[in-house]
CSV table of C-alpha atoms in Angstrom, one decimal:
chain,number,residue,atom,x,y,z
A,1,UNK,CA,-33.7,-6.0,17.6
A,2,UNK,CA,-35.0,-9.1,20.3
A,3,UNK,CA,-35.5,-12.7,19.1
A,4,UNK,CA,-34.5,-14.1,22.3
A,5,UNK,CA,-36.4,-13.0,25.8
A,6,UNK,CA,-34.9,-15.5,28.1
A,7,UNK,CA,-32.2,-18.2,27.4
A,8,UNK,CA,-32.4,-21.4,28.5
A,9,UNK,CA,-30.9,-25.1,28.3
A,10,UNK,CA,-33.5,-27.8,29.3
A,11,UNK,CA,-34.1,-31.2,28.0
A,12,UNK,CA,-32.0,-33.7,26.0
A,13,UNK,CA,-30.1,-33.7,22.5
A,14,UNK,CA,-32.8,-33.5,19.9
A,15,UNK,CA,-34.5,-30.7,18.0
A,16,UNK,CA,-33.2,-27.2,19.5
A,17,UNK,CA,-36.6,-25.5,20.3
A,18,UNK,CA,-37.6,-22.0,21.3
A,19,UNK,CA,-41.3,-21.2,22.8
A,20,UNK,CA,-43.5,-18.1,22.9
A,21,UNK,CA,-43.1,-16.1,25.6
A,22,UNK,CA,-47.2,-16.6,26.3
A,23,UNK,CA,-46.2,-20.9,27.1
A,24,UNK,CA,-45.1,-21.6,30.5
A,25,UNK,CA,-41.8,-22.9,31.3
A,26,UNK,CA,-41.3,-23.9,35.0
A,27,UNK,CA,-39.0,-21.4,36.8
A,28,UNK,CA,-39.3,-18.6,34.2
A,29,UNK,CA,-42.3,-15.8,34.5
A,30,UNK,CA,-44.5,-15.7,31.2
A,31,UNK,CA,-44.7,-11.8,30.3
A,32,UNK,CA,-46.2,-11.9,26.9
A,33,UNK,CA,-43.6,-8.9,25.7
A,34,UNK,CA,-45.7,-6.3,28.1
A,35,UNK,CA,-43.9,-4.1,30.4
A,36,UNK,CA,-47.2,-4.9,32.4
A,37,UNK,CA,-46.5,-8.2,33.2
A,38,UNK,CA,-42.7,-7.1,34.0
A,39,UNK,CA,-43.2,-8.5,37.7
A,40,UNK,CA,-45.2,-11.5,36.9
A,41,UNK,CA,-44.5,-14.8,38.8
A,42,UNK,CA,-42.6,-17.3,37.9
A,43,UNK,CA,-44.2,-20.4,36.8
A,44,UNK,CA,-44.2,-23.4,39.0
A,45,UNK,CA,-45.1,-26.2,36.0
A,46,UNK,CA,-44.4,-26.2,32.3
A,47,UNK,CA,-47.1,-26.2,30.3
A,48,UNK,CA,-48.4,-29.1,28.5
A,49,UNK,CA,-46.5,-28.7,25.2
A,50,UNK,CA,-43.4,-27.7,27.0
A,51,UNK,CA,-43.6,-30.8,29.2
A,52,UNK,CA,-44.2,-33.1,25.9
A,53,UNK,CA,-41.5,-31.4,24.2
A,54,UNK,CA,-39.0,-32.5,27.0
A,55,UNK,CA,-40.4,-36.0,27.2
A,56,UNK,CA,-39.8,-36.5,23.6
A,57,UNK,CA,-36.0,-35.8,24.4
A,58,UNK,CA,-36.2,-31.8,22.6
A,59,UNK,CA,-33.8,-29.1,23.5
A,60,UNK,CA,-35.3,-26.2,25.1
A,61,UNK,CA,-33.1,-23.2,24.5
A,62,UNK,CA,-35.2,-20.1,24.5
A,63,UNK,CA,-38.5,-17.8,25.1
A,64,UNK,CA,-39.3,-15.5,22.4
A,65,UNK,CA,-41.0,-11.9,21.9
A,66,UNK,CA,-44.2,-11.5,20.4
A,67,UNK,CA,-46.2,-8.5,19.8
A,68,UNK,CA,-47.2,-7.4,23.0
A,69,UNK,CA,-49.5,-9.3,24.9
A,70,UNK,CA,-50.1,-11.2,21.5
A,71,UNK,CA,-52.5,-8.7,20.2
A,72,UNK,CA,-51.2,-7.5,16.9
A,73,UNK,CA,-50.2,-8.8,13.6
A,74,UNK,CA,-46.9,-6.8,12.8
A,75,UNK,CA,-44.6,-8.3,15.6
A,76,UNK,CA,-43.6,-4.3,16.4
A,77,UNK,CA,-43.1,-4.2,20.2
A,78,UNK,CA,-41.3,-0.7,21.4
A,79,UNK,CA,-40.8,-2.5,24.7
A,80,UNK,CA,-38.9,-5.9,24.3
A,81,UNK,CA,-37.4,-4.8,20.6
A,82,UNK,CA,-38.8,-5.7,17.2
A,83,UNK,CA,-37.6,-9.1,15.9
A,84,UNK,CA,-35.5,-8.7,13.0
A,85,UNK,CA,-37.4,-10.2,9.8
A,86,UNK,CA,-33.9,-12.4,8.9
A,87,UNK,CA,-34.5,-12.9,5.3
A,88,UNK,CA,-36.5,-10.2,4.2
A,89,UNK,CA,-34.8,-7.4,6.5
A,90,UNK,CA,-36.6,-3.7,7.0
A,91,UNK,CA,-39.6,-6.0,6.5
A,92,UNK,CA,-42.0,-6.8,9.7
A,93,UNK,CA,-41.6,-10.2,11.1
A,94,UNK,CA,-45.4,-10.4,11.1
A,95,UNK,CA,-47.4,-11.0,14.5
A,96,UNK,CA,-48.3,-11.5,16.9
A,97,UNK,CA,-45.5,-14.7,17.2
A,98,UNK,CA,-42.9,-12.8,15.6
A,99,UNK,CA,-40.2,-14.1,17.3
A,100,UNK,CA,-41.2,-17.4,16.9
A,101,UNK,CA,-41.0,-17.1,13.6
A,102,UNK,CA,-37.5,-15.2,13.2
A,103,UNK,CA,-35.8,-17.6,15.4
A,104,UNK,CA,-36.4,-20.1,13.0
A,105,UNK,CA,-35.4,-17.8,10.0
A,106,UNK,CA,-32.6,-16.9,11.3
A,107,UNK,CA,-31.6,-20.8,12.1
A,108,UNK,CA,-31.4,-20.5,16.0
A,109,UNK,CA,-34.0,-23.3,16.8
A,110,UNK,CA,-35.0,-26.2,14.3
A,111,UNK,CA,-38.3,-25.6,14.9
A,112,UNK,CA,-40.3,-23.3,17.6
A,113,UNK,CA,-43.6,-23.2,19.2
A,114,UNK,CA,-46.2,-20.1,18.9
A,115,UNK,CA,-49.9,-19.0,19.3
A,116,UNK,CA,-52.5,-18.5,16.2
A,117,UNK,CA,-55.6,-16.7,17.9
A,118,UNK,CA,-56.0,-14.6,14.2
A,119,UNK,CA,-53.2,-15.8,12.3
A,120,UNK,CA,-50.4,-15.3,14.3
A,121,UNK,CA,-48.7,-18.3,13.6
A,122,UNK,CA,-49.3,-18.5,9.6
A,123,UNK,CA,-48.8,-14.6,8.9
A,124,UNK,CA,-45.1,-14.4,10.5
A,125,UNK,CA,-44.5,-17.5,9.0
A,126,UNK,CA,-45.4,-15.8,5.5
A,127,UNK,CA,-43.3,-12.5,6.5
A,128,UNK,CA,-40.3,-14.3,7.4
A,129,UNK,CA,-40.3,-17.4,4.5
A,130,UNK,CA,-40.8,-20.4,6.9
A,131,UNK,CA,-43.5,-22.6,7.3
A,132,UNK,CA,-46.3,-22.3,9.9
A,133,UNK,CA,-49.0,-24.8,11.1
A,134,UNK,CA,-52.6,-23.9,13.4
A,135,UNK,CA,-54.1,-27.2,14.0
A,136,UNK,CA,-57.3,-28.3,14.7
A,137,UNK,CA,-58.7,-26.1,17.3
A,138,UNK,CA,-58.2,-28.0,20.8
A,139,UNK,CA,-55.9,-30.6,19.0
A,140,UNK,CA,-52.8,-29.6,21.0
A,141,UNK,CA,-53.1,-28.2,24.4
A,142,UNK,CA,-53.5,-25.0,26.1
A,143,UNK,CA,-52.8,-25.8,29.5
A,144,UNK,CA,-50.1,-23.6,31.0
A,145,UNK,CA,-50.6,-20.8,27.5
A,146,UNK,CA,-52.1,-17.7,28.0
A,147,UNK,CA,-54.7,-16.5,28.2
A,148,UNK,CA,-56.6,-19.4,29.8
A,149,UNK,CA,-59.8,-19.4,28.1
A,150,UNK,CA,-59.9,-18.8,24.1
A,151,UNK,CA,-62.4,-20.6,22.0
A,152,UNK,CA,-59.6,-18.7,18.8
A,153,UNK,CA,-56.2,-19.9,19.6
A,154,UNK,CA,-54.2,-22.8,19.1
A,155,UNK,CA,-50.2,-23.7,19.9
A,156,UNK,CA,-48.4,-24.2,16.4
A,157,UNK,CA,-44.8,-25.1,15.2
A,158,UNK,CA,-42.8,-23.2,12.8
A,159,UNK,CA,-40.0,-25.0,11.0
A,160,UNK,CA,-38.1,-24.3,7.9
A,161,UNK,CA,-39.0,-27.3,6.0
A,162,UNK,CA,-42.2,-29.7,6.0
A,163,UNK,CA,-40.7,-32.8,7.4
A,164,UNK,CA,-39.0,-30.8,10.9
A,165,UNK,CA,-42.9,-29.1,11.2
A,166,UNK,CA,-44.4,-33.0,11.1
A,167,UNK,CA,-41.6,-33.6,13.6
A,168,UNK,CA,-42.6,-30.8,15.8
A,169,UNK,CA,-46.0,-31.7,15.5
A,170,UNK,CA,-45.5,-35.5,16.5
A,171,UNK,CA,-43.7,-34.3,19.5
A,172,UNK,CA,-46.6,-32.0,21.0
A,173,UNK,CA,-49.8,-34.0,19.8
A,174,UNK,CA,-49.4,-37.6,21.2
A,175,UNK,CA,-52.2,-38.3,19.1
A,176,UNK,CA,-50.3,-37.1,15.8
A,177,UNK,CA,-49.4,-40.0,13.4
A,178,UNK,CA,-47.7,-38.8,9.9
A,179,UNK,CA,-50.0,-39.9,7.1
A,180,UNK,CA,-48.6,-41.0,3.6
A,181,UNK,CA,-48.4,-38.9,0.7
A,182,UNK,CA,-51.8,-39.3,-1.2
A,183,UNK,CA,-52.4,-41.0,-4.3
A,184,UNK,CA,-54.8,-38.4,-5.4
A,185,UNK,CA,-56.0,-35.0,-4.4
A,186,UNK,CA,-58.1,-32.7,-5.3
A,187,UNK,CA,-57.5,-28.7,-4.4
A,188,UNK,CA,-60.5,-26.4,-4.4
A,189,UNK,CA,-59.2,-23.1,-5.2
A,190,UNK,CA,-60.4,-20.0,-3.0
A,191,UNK,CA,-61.8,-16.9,-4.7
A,192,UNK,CA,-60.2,-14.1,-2.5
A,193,UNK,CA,-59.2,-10.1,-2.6
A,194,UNK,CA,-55.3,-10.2,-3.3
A,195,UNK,CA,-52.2,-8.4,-4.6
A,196,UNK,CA,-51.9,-9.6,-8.1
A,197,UNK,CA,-48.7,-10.3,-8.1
A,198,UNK,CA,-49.3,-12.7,-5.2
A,199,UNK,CA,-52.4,-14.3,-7.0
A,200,UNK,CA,-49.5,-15.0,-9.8
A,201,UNK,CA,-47.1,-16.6,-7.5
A,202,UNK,CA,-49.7,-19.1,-6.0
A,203,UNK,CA,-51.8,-19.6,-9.3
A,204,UNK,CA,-48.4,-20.8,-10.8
A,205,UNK,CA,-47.4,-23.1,-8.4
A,206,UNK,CA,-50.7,-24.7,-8.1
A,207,UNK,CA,-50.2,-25.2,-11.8
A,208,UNK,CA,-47.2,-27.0,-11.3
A,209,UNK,CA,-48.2,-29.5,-9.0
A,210,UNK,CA,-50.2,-31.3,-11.2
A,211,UNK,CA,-52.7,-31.5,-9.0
A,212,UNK,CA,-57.2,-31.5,-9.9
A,213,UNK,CA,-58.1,-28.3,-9.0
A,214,UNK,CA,-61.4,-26.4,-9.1
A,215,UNK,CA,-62.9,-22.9,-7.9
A,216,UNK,CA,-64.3,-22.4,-4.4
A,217,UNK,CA,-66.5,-19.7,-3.4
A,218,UNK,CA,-67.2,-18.8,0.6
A,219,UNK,CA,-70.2,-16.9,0.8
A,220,UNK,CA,-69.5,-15.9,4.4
A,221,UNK,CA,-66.1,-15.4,4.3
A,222,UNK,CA,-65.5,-11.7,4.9
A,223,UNK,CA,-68.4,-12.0,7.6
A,224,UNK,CA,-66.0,-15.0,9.2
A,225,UNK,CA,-63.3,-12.2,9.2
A,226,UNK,CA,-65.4,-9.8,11.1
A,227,UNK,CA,-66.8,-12.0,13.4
A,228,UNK,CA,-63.3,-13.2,14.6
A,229,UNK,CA,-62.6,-9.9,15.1
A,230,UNK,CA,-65.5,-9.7,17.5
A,231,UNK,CA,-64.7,-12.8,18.8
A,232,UNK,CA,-61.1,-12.0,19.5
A,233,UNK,CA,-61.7,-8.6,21.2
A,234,UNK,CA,-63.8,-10.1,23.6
A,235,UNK,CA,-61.7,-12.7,25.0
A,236,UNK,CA,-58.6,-10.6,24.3
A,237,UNK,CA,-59.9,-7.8,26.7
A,238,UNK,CA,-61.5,-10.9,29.0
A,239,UNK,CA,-58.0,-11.7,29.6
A,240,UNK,CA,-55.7,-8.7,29.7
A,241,UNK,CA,-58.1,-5.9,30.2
A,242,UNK,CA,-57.3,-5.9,33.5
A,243,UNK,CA,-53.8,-4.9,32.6
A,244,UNK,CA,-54.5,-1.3,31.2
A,245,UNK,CA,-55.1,-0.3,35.2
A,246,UNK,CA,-51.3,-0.5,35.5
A,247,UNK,CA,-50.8,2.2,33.1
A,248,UNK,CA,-47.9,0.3,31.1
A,249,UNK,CA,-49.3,-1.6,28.7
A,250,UNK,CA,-47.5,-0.2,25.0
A,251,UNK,CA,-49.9,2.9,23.9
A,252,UNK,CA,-50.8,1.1,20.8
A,253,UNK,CA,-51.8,-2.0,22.3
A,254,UNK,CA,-53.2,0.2,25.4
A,255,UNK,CA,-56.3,1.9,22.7
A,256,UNK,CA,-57.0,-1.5,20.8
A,257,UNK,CA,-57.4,-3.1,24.3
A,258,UNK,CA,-59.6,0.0,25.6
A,259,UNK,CA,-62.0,-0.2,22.2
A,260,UNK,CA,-62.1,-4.1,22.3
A,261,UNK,CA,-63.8,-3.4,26.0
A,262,UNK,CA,-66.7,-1.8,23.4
A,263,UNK,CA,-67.5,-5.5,21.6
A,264,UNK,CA,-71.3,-5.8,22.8
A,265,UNK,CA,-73.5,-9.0,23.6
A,266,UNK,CA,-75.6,-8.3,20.5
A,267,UNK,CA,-71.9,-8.5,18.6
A,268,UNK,CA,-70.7,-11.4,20.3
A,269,UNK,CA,-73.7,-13.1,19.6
A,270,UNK,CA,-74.1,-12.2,15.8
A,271,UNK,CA,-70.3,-13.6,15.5
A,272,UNK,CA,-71.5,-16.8,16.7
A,273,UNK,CA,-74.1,-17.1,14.5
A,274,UNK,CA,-71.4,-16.6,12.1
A,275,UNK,CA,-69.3,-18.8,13.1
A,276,UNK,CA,-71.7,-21.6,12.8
A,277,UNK,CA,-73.1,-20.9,9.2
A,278,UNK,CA,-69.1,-19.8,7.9
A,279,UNK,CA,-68.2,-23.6,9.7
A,280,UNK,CA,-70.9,-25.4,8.2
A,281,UNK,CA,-69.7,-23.7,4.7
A,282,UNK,CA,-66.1,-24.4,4.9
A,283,UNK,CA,-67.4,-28.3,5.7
A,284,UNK,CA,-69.6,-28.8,2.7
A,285,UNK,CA,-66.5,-27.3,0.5
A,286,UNK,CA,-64.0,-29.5,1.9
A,287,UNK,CA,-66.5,-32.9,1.1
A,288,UNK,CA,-65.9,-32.1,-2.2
A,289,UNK,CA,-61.9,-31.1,-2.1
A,290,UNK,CA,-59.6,-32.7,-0.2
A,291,UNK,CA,-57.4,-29.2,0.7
A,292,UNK,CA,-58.9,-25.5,0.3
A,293,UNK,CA,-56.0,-22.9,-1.1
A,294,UNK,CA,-55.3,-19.7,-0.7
A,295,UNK,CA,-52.6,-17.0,0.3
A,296,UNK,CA,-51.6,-16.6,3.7
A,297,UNK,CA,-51.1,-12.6,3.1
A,298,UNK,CA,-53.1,-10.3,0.9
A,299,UNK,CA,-50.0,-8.3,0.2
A,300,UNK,CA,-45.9,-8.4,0.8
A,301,UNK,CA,-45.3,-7.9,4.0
A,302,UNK,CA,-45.0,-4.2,5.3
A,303,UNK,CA,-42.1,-2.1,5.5
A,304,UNK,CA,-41.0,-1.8,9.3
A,305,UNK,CA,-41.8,2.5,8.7
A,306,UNK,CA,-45.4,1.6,7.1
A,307,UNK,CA,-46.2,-0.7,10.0
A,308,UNK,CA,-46.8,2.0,12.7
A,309,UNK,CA,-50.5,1.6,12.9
A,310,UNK,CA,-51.7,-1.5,14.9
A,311,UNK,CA,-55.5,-1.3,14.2
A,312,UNK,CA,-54.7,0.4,10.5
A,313,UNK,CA,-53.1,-2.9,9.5
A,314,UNK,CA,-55.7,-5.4,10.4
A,315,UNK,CA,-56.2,-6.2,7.1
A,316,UNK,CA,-53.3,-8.7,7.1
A,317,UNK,CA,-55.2,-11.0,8.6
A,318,UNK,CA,-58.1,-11.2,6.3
A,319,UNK,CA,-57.7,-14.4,4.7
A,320,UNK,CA,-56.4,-16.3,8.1
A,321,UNK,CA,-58.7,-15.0,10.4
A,322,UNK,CA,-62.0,-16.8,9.1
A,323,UNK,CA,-60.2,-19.9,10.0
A,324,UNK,CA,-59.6,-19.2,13.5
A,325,UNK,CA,-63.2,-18.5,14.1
A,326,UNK,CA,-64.1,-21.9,12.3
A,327,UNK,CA,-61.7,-24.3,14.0
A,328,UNK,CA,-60.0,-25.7,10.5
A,329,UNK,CA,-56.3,-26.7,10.4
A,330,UNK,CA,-54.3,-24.4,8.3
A,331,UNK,CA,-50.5,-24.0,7.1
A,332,UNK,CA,-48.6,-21.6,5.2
A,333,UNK,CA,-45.8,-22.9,2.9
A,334,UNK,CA,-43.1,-20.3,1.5
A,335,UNK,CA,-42.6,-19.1,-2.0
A,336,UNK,CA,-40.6,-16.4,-3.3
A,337,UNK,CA,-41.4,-14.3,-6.1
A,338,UNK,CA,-40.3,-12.0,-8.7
A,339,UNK,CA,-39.7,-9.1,-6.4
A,340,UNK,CA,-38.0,-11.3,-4.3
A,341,UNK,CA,-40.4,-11.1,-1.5
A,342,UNK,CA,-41.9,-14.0,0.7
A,343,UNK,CA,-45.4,-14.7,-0.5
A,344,UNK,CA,-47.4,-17.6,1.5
A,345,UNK,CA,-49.5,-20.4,0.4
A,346,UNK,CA,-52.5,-21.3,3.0
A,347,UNK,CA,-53.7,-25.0,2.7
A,348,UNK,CA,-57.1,-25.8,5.3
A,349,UNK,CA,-58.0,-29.2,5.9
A,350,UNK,CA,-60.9,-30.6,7.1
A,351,UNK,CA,-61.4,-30.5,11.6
A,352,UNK,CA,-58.9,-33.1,12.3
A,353,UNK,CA,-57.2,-33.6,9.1
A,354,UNK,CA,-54.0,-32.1,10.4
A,355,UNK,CA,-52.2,-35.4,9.2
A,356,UNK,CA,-53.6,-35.0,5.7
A,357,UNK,CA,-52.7,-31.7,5.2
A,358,UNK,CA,-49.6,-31.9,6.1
A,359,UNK,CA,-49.1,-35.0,4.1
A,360,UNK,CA,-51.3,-33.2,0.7
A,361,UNK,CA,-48.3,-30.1,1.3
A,362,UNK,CA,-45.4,-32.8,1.3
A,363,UNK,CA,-47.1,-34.3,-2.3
A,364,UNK,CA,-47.4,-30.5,-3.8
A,365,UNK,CA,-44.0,-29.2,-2.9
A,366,UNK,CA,-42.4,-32.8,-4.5
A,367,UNK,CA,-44.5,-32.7,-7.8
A,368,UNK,CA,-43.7,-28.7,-8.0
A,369,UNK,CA,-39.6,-29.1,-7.5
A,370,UNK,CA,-39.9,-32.2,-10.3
A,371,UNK,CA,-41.4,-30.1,-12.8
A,372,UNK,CA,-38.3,-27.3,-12.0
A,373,UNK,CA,-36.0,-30.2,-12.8
């Protein structure tokens, strides 16, 4: 069971921090967990966040699996090993930065870097009970993270509490500044498909908080989810396609790569369209609320045996996806629930808000432990 890909000791004596395996680090080779980039060069520069992350005096002590070639949402990988889901074990970690996630779980970094193309920073921070930010599209760099050109994915932390995941973010976005908690906020309230029981958990502690809430309907919001997917396949087989000619890319990942090849212009283009209407939506509902909520996951996460299926169990990703294509920050906060399984809360900010929202979580999760006083 692989956390840890590569071990390393670079940088000073703050935060001990573990990155991705798809984020450059100068003198290691980025292989994205896939035998077929087993022989890929070393890289000659850290990437951006890496470099930040040094300057700010961090400890770099590791590279992380991932589903391979981060294209999948379970974090199963039958070459590097599975991450062990640390609190929740037989569980999946969640994908595709699965060991992003259990690293932090499992209390081997204070907080660790990973990728969200289609939620694969927020749903492995649901799986494994720790929280997990995608900022603003473009708000923290890509330079030195694969693959090159993504108009999807952004670089998020993962920390096990609220205040380490503003550290993390003040650390790689020089242009992050923690906000105060607000005065007043008002939560709209996303009407979405998902296990009751989960509904329960997050309809309870939304309750708690004290905080104005209302109902928010997206019209386009399962169209958002399918034009990601569109999106994602795309650029996905724009960068790696090239990688099923070696003949060792996972057989799971392999046929997903192979039928994302298939995504046509007239697809491509009808997800754009999407894009722009399901963006323009999520705007007008966030003039009127200052956070939009929702789960992170539709249901607990998988058993590890019920998890086989890469392409079966898409459907974990149906309520972070839409945000990917649209841009929005988004973060999952932990609960627990009766069955004493990890259930996520998804708050989305307005483009830019990533100060706000994390600032709007910090005011929810006070006013919810004062009430269990």
């Amino acid at each position: 069971m692989s956390i840890i890909v590569e071990t390393l000791d670079l940088g000073g004596d703050g935060p001990r921090v573990m990155v991705k395996d798809t984020i450059d680090v100068a003198g290691s080779a980025t292989r994205a967990s896939s035998p077929a980039l087993q022989d890929a060069p070393l890289a000659d520069q850290h990437a951006e966040v890496v470099r930040l992350l040094l300057k700010a005096g961090a400890r770099l002590t590791g590279k992380v699996g991932l589903h391979e070639l981060a294209f999948g949402t379970t974090g199963i990988n039958h070459h590097t090993g599975t991450a062990a889901n640390p609190r929740f074990p037989g569980r999946i970690p969640g994908g595709s930065s699965s060991g992003s996630a259990a690293a932090v779980a499992m209390g081997l970094a204070d907080f660790s870097l990973g990728t969200d193309t289609g939620g694969s920073v927020r749903v492995p921070a649901a799986c494994c009970g720790v929280f997990g930010f995608k900022p603003t599209f473009g708000r923290v760099s890509r330079v030195g993270v694969m693959p090159t050109h993504t108009s999807l994915d952004c670089v998020g932390p993962f920390a096990a509490s609220l205040p380490m995941l503003v550290r993390a973010m003040s650390m790689i976005d020089p242009t992050f500044v923690p906000a105060q908690v607000p005065g007043s906020v008002r939560i709209g309230v996303l009407r979405v498909t998902a296990e009751a029981a989960i509904q329960k958990v997050l309809h309870a502690t939304l309750a708690a908080s004290g905080l104005a809430l209302g109902n928010v309907e997206l019209q386009h919001f399962g169209a958002a989810y399918d034009a990601g997917m569109a999106v994602i396949n795309r650029e996905t087989f724009a960068a790696c396609g090239h990688l099923l000619e070696t003949g060792k890319v996972g057989a799971d990942i392999a046929g997903r790569l192979a039928a994302a090849g298939q995504t046509s212009d007239a697809a491509l283009a009808e997800a754009e369209l999407v894009r722009e209407r399901f963006t323009a939506e999520v705007d007008q509902a966030l003039a009127s609320f200052d956070v939009l909520a929702l789960p992170t996951l539709p249901d607990f996460p998988l058993r590890l045996e019920d998890a086989a299926d890469t392409r079966a169990v898409l459907g974990m990703t149906s309520l972070v996806r839409p945000f990917n294509l649209s841009g929005h920050p988004a973060l999952s906060i932990p609960l627990g629930s009766e069955a004493g399984l990890p259930v996520g809360l998804q708050l989305v900010a307005a483009k830019g808000a990533d100060e706000k929202l994390l600032a709007i979580a910090e005011r929810l999760l006070l006013n919810v432990q004062r009430g269990e006083v």
